[in-house]
Amino acid sequence: NKIVENLQNAGFFEANPQVNADMEFMFLNYHAYAEAPVDKEGNILVEADEHVGAFICPIDACYGHALDDPDCEKNRSELANMQNWAKVTDTIGVYLYWCNYKDSFCYYNNWAAFQTWARFFKEIDADYFYAQAIFNEYSPLGDLRQYLLSKFFTDPDCADFDTLTRDFMKHYYKGAEKEMYAYFQAIRQHVSVMQYRSGSSCVGCYDDGDVSYSDEQWWTVTVIDKLLGLLDDAYKALDSSAYTEEDKAEYTKRILIEEATLRYYRYKYHPTIFTD
């Protein structure tokens, strides 16, 4: 508030007519500044100037559950804080950590939660979104992640999660859509086993909670070989399709990207069996 007040007093807007006087100054509310200035009774301690907005970063949230999931203790406080910020300012931005900092090669299991978060942000009329995630040539199912994010954050009720996932498989993997959907389902089933055995289904951005998705114990030779076998099925289906050789080469590359994580686990965790 003070910064905006100083700009106004200094004649900033008059001296810079190219700057829209209705522009919002967004400040990142992060770590020590993440908590909204609202007391325990819900009273606003400091109300934001009309030109001031909050870019809220729920870095300690569980990204695998809905913000309003009654069974997720982590998100209970995050939900309340988000709602408090909506009282303090009319301009809300969210900075989300939807990635695993420990390991780029990780099946970060929060695909199904995107829609629930997007619905909440629509409810509080959030204006800006930033999702920090690992988008690169080898991030497992990274393109599916981008697709789901773009769809749900444009319209959280555009379709259900499974419909969008199947739609992605059909148009992205073409002749191997059924096989890649089976691969995705196998990944999610394996992640569910991890969560069941560890006693937690929470997903944190540091992957250091009750379940670590890239931990060695989950990636046995048997598991890795089973998943690689599903990718082999996808290659075969694509190879026997009617697409041109040029198209097949592109779609094959998209399947090959998924091999990277599995081969990384194979060589990292089983060096006595699979040498350099």
GROMACS .gro file of C-alpha atoms in nm:
model
  276
    1ASN     CA    1   0.000   0.000   0.000
    2LYS     CA    2   0.280   0.237   0.093
    3ILE     CA    3   0.456   0.185  -0.239
    4VAL     CA    4   0.143   0.274  -0.435
    5GLU     CA    5   0.078   0.570  -0.208
    6ASN     CA    6   0.433   0.696  -0.267
    7LEU     CA    7   0.388   0.663  -0.644
    8GLN     CA    8   0.065   0.858  -0.631
    9ASN     CA    9   0.215   1.132  -0.411
   10ALA     CA   10   0.517   1.158  -0.640
   11GLY     CA   11   0.292   1.217  -0.942
   12PHE     CA   12   0.397   0.890  -1.105
   13PHE     CA   13   0.074   0.838  -1.296
   14GLU     CA   14   0.061   1.199  -1.422
   15ALA     CA   15   0.424   1.178  -1.534
   16ASN     CA   16   0.369   0.844  -1.706
   17PRO     CA   17   0.040   0.866  -1.896
   18GLN     CA   18   0.133   0.548  -2.085
   19VAL     CA   19   0.073   0.359  -1.759
   20ASN     CA   20  -0.290   0.273  -1.707
   21ALA     CA   21  -0.408   0.436  -1.385
   22ASP     CA   22  -0.618   0.127  -1.319
   23MET     CA   23  -0.320  -0.108  -1.327
   24GLU     CA   24  -0.273  -0.344  -1.035
   25PHE     CA   25   0.053  -0.375  -0.845
   26MET     CA   26   0.096  -0.742  -0.763
   27PHE     CA   27   0.316  -0.840  -0.471
   28LEU     CA   28   0.436  -1.194  -0.409
   29ASN     CA   29   0.312  -1.322  -0.074
   30TYR     CA   30   0.567  -1.587  -0.004
   31HIS     CA   31   0.703  -1.780   0.297
   32ALA     CA   32   0.700  -1.528   0.587
   33TYR     CA   33   0.455  -1.307   0.395
   34ALA     CA   34   0.218  -1.582   0.284
   35GLU     CA   35  -0.031  -1.530   0.565
   36ALA     CA   36  -0.312  -1.283   0.501
   37PRO     CA   37  -0.338  -0.984   0.740
   38VAL     CA   38  -0.652  -1.119   0.905
   39ASP     CA   39  -0.689  -1.205   1.274
   40LYS     CA   40  -0.822  -1.530   1.421
   41GLU     CA   41  -1.174  -1.389   1.432
   42GLY     CA   42  -1.164  -1.313   1.060
   43ASN     CA   43  -1.124  -0.937   1.097
   44ILE     CA   44  -0.914  -0.762   0.831
   45LEU     CA   45  -0.609  -0.599   0.987
   46VAL     CA   46  -0.491  -0.424   0.669
   47GLU     CA   47  -0.707  -0.378   0.361
   48ALA     CA   48  -0.533  -0.356   0.026
   49ASP     CA   49  -0.536  -0.035  -0.173
   50GLU     CA   50  -0.756  -0.056  -0.484
   51HIS     CA   51  -0.438  -0.074  -0.694
   52VAL     CA   52  -0.277  -0.349  -0.485
   53GLY     CA   53  -0.316  -0.718  -0.542
   54ALA     CA   54  -0.175  -1.030  -0.378
   55PHE     CA   55   0.017  -1.300  -0.563
   56ILE     CA   56  -0.026  -1.585  -0.316
   57CYS     CA   57   0.217  -1.874  -0.308
   58PRO     CA   58   0.087  -2.175  -0.109
   59ILE     CA   59   0.427  -2.343  -0.110
   60ASP     CA   60   0.342  -2.574   0.181
   61ALA     CA   61   0.015  -2.697   0.030
   62CYS     CA   62  -0.065  -3.053  -0.066
   63TYR     CA   63  -0.101  -3.040  -0.443
   64GLY     CA   64  -0.247  -3.387  -0.470
   65HIS     CA   65  -0.575  -3.303  -0.298
   66ALA     CA   66  -0.841  -3.039  -0.344
   67LEU     CA   67  -0.788  -2.727  -0.136
   68ASP     CA   68  -1.120  -2.795   0.038
   69ASP     CA   69  -1.060  -3.168   0.089
   70PRO     CA   70  -1.189  -3.224   0.446
   71ASP     CA   71  -0.947  -3.514   0.496
   72CYS     CA   72  -0.633  -3.321   0.402
   73GLU     CA   73  -0.496  -3.149   0.709
   74LYS     CA   74  -0.228  -2.965   0.510
   75ASN     CA   75  -0.479  -2.789   0.289
   76ARG     CA   76  -0.714  -2.687   0.568
   77SER     CA   77  -0.498  -2.392   0.666
   78GLU     CA   78  -0.410  -2.313   0.303
   79LEU     CA   79  -0.780  -2.289   0.215
   80ALA     CA   80  -0.851  -2.054   0.505
   81ASN     CA   81  -0.555  -1.835   0.410
   82MET     CA   82  -0.668  -1.812   0.047
   83GLN     CA   83  -1.017  -1.714   0.158
   84ASN     CA   84  -0.871  -1.451   0.390
   85TRP     CA   85  -0.669  -1.298   0.107
   86ALA     CA   86  -0.990  -1.272  -0.095
   87LYS     CA   87  -1.125  -1.050   0.186
   88VAL     CA   88  -0.815  -0.830   0.187
   89THR     CA   89  -0.795  -0.759  -0.187
   90ASP     CA   90  -1.016  -0.786  -0.494
   91THR     CA   91  -0.717  -0.879  -0.710
   92ILE     CA   92  -0.583  -1.229  -0.652
   93GLY     CA   93  -0.300  -1.408  -0.825
   94VAL     CA   94  -0.177  -1.758  -0.745
   95TYR     CA   95   0.178  -1.889  -0.778
   96LEU     CA   96   0.167  -2.268  -0.768
   97TYR     CA   97   0.451  -2.513  -0.719
   98TRP     CA   98   0.330  -2.807  -0.924
   99CYS     CA   99   0.664  -2.979  -0.957
  100ASN     CA  100   0.906  -3.201  -0.771
  101TYR     CA  101   1.222  -3.013  -0.683
  102LYS     CA  102   1.413  -3.322  -0.582
  103ASP     CA  103   1.388  -3.504  -0.909
  104SER     CA  104   1.284  -3.404  -1.260
  105PHE     CA  105   1.235  -3.773  -1.336
  106CYS     CA  106   0.928  -3.818  -1.121
  107TYR     CA  107   0.562  -3.910  -1.173
  108TYR     CA  108   0.430  -3.616  -0.974
  109ASN     CA  109   0.081  -3.742  -0.903
  110ASN     CA  110  -0.150  -3.442  -0.900
  111TRP     CA  111  -0.314  -3.455  -1.245
  112ALA     CA  112  -0.659  -3.525  -1.105
  113ALA     CA  113  -0.642  -3.231  -0.861
  114PHE     CA  114  -0.611  -2.957  -1.126
  115GLN     CA  115  -0.985  -2.930  -1.180
  116THR     CA  116  -1.067  -2.889  -0.810
  117TRP     CA  117  -0.808  -2.614  -0.766
  118ALA     CA  118  -0.927  -2.435  -1.080
  119ARG     CA  119  -1.285  -2.441  -0.952
  120PHE     CA  120  -1.177  -2.281  -0.624
  121PHE     CA  121  -0.981  -2.008  -0.803
  122LYS     CA  122  -1.287  -1.934  -1.014
  123GLU     CA  123  -1.493  -1.912  -0.694
  124ILE     CA  124  -1.263  -1.646  -0.544
  125ASP     CA  125  -1.235  -1.476  -0.883
  126ALA     CA  126  -0.857  -1.514  -0.915
  127ASP     CA  127  -0.714  -1.299  -1.194
  128TYR     CA  128  -0.365  -1.439  -1.252
  129PHE     CA  129  -0.208  -1.783  -1.254
  130TYR     CA  130   0.147  -1.907  -1.258
  131ALA     CA  131   0.225  -2.276  -1.229
  132GLN     CA  132   0.591  -2.354  -1.180
  133ALA     CA  133   0.648  -2.700  -1.312
  134ILE     CA  134   0.902  -2.906  -1.500
  135PHE     CA  135   0.830  -2.874  -1.870
  136ASN     CA  136   1.111  -3.018  -2.076
  137GLU     CA  137   1.199  -3.291  -2.323
  138TYR     CA  138   1.201  -3.567  -2.063
  139SER     CA  139   0.952  -3.471  -1.792
  140PRO     CA  140   0.722  -3.773  -1.751
  141LEU     CA  141   0.375  -3.704  -1.890
  142GLY     CA  142   0.470  -3.336  -1.897
  143ASP     CA  143   0.269  -3.256  -2.208
  144LEU     CA  144  -0.042  -3.411  -2.054
  145ARG     CA  145   0.017  -3.187  -1.751
  146GLN     CA  146   0.031  -2.875  -1.968
  147TYR     CA  147  -0.283  -2.977  -2.156
  148LEU     CA  148  -0.486  -3.037  -1.840
  149LEU     CA  149  -0.365  -2.712  -1.684
  150SER     CA  150  -0.454  -2.507  -1.989
  151LYS     CA  151  -0.800  -2.663  -2.020
  152PHE     CA  152  -0.906  -2.647  -1.656
  153PHE     CA  153  -0.765  -2.301  -1.589
  154THR     CA  154  -0.949  -2.168  -1.892
  155ASP     CA  155  -1.273  -2.335  -1.788
  156PRO     CA  156  -1.274  -2.563  -1.482
  157ASP     CA  157  -1.598  -2.727  -1.592
  158CYS     CA  158  -1.508  -2.784  -1.957
  159ALA     CA  159  -1.501  -3.163  -1.907
  160ASP     CA  160  -1.411  -3.424  -1.649
  161PHE     CA  161  -1.056  -3.541  -1.588
  162ASP     CA  162  -1.087  -3.879  -1.761
  163THR     CA  163  -1.254  -3.732  -2.070
  164LEU     CA  164  -0.974  -3.478  -2.115
  165THR     CA  165  -0.707  -3.742  -2.055
  166ARG     CA  166  -0.855  -3.970  -2.320
  167ASP     CA  167  -0.889  -3.673  -2.554
  168PHE     CA  168  -0.520  -3.594  -2.508
  169MET     CA  169  -0.414  -3.954  -2.572
  170LYS     CA  170  -0.621  -3.968  -2.891
  171HIS     CA  171  -0.478  -3.652  -3.045
  172TYR     CA  172  -0.123  -3.666  -2.908
  173TYR     CA  173  -0.027  -4.031  -2.949
  174LYS     CA  174  -0.251  -4.101  -3.250
  175GLY     CA  175  -0.216  -4.468  -3.346
  176ALA     CA  176  -0.091  -4.559  -2.998
  177GLU     CA  177  -0.366  -4.385  -2.801
  178LYS     CA  178  -0.508  -4.701  -2.637
  179GLU     CA  179  -0.168  -4.832  -2.540
  180MET     CA  180  -0.054  -4.496  -2.396
  181TYR     CA  181  -0.378  -4.461  -2.202
  182ALA     CA  182  -0.311  -4.808  -2.057
  183TYR     CA  183   0.040  -4.692  -1.968
  184PHE     CA  184  -0.097  -4.383  -1.792
  185GLN     CA  185  -0.347  -4.594  -1.598
  186ALA     CA  186  -0.068  -4.832  -1.494
  187ILE     CA  187   0.138  -4.537  -1.367
  188ARG     CA  188  -0.154  -4.407  -1.163
  189GLN     CA  189  -0.223  -4.754  -1.025
  190HIS     CA  190   0.140  -4.789  -0.921
  191VAL     CA  191   0.133  -4.447  -0.756
  192SER     CA  192  -0.181  -4.550  -0.567
  193VAL     CA  193   0.006  -4.855  -0.437
  194MET     CA  194   0.288  -4.628  -0.316
  195GLN     CA  195   0.040  -4.407  -0.137
  196TYR     CA  196  -0.145  -4.699   0.020
  197ARG     CA  197   0.174  -4.861   0.148
  198SER     CA  198   0.311  -4.535   0.284
  199GLY     CA  199  -0.020  -4.435   0.442
  200SER     CA  200  -0.042  -4.095   0.271
  201SER     CA  201  -0.173  -3.958  -0.058
  202CYS     CA  202  -0.042  -3.604  -0.009
  203VAL     CA  203   0.182  -3.451  -0.276
  204GLY     CA  204   0.433  -3.184  -0.173
  205CYS     CA  205   0.661  -2.986  -0.401
  206TYR     CA  206   0.970  -3.110  -0.217
  207ASP     CA  207   0.866  -3.476  -0.244
  208ASP     CA  208   0.973  -3.521   0.116
  209GLY     CA  209   0.647  -3.617   0.282
  210ASP     CA  210   0.522  -3.958   0.384
  211VAL     CA  211   0.563  -4.085   0.029
  212SER     CA  212   0.853  -3.995  -0.201
  213TYR     CA  213   0.751  -4.076  -0.557
  214SER     CA  214   1.105  -4.117  -0.686
  215ASP     CA  215   1.228  -4.327  -0.395
  216GLU     CA  216   1.423  -4.642  -0.483
  217GLN     CA  217   1.192  -4.878  -0.295
  218TRP     CA  218   0.910  -4.824  -0.545
  219TRP     CA  219   1.109  -4.888  -0.863
  220THR     CA  220   1.196  -5.255  -0.874
  221VAL     CA  221   1.317  -5.424  -1.192
  222THR     CA  222   0.979  -5.596  -1.222
  223VAL     CA  223   0.783  -5.269  -1.207
  224ILE     CA  224   1.012  -5.094  -1.454
  225ASP     CA  225   1.005  -5.384  -1.700
  226LYS     CA  226   0.624  -5.401  -1.684
  227LEU     CA  227   0.592  -5.032  -1.769
  228LEU     CA  228   0.853  -5.052  -2.045
  229GLY     CA  229   0.653  -5.342  -2.186
  230LEU     CA  230   0.347  -5.118  -2.212
  231LEU     CA  231   0.554  -4.865  -2.405
  232ASP     CA  232   0.672  -5.144  -2.636
  233ASP     CA  233   0.304  -5.220  -2.706
  234ALA     CA  234   0.258  -4.853  -2.799
  235TYR     CA  235   0.553  -4.863  -3.041
  236LYS     CA  236   0.411  -5.173  -3.210
  237ALA     CA  237   0.063  -5.023  -3.243
  238LEU     CA  238   0.204  -4.707  -3.396
  239ASP     CA  239   0.430  -4.901  -3.630
  240SER     CA  240   0.135  -5.098  -3.768
  241SER     CA  241  -0.080  -4.786  -3.815
  242ALA     CA  242  -0.150  -4.617  -4.147
  243TYR     CA  243   0.033  -4.292  -4.066
  244THR     CA  244   0.317  -4.174  -4.287
  245GLU     CA  245   0.673  -4.256  -4.186
  246GLU     CA  246   0.730  -3.889  -4.108
  247ASP     CA  247   0.431  -3.879  -3.875
  248LYS     CA  248   0.529  -4.208  -3.716
  249ALA     CA  249   0.874  -4.065  -3.637
  250GLU     CA  250   0.714  -3.769  -3.453
  251TYR     CA  251   0.468  -3.984  -3.257
  252THR     CA  252   0.743  -4.235  -3.176
  253LYS     CA  253   0.947  -3.954  -3.022
  254ARG     CA  254   0.654  -3.870  -2.795
  255ILE     CA  255   0.649  -4.226  -2.666
  256LEU     CA  256   1.027  -4.232  -2.636
  257ILE     CA  257   1.017  -3.934  -2.399
  258GLU     CA  258   0.828  -4.154  -2.152
  259GLU     CA  259   1.108  -4.410  -2.163
  260ALA     CA  260   1.354  -4.159  -2.020
  261THR     CA  261   1.221  -4.175  -1.663
  262LEU     CA  262   1.198  -4.553  -1.656
  263ARG     CA  263   1.547  -4.601  -1.796
  264TYR     CA  264   1.679  -4.342  -1.552
  265TYR     CA  265   1.533  -4.543  -1.263
  266ARG     CA  266   1.669  -4.864  -1.411
  267TYR     CA  267   2.028  -4.740  -1.434
  268LYS     CA  268   2.015  -4.539  -1.112
  269TYR     CA  269   1.871  -4.807  -0.884
  270HIS     CA  270   1.996  -5.128  -1.049
  271PRO     CA  271   2.355  -5.060  -1.162
  272THR     CA  272   2.467  -5.416  -1.092
  273ILE     CA  273   2.218  -5.549  -1.347
  274PHE     CA  274   2.220  -5.269  -1.604
  275THR     CA  275   2.568  -5.128  -1.657
  276ASP     CA  276   2.676  -4.812  -1.838
   0.00000   0.00000   0.00000
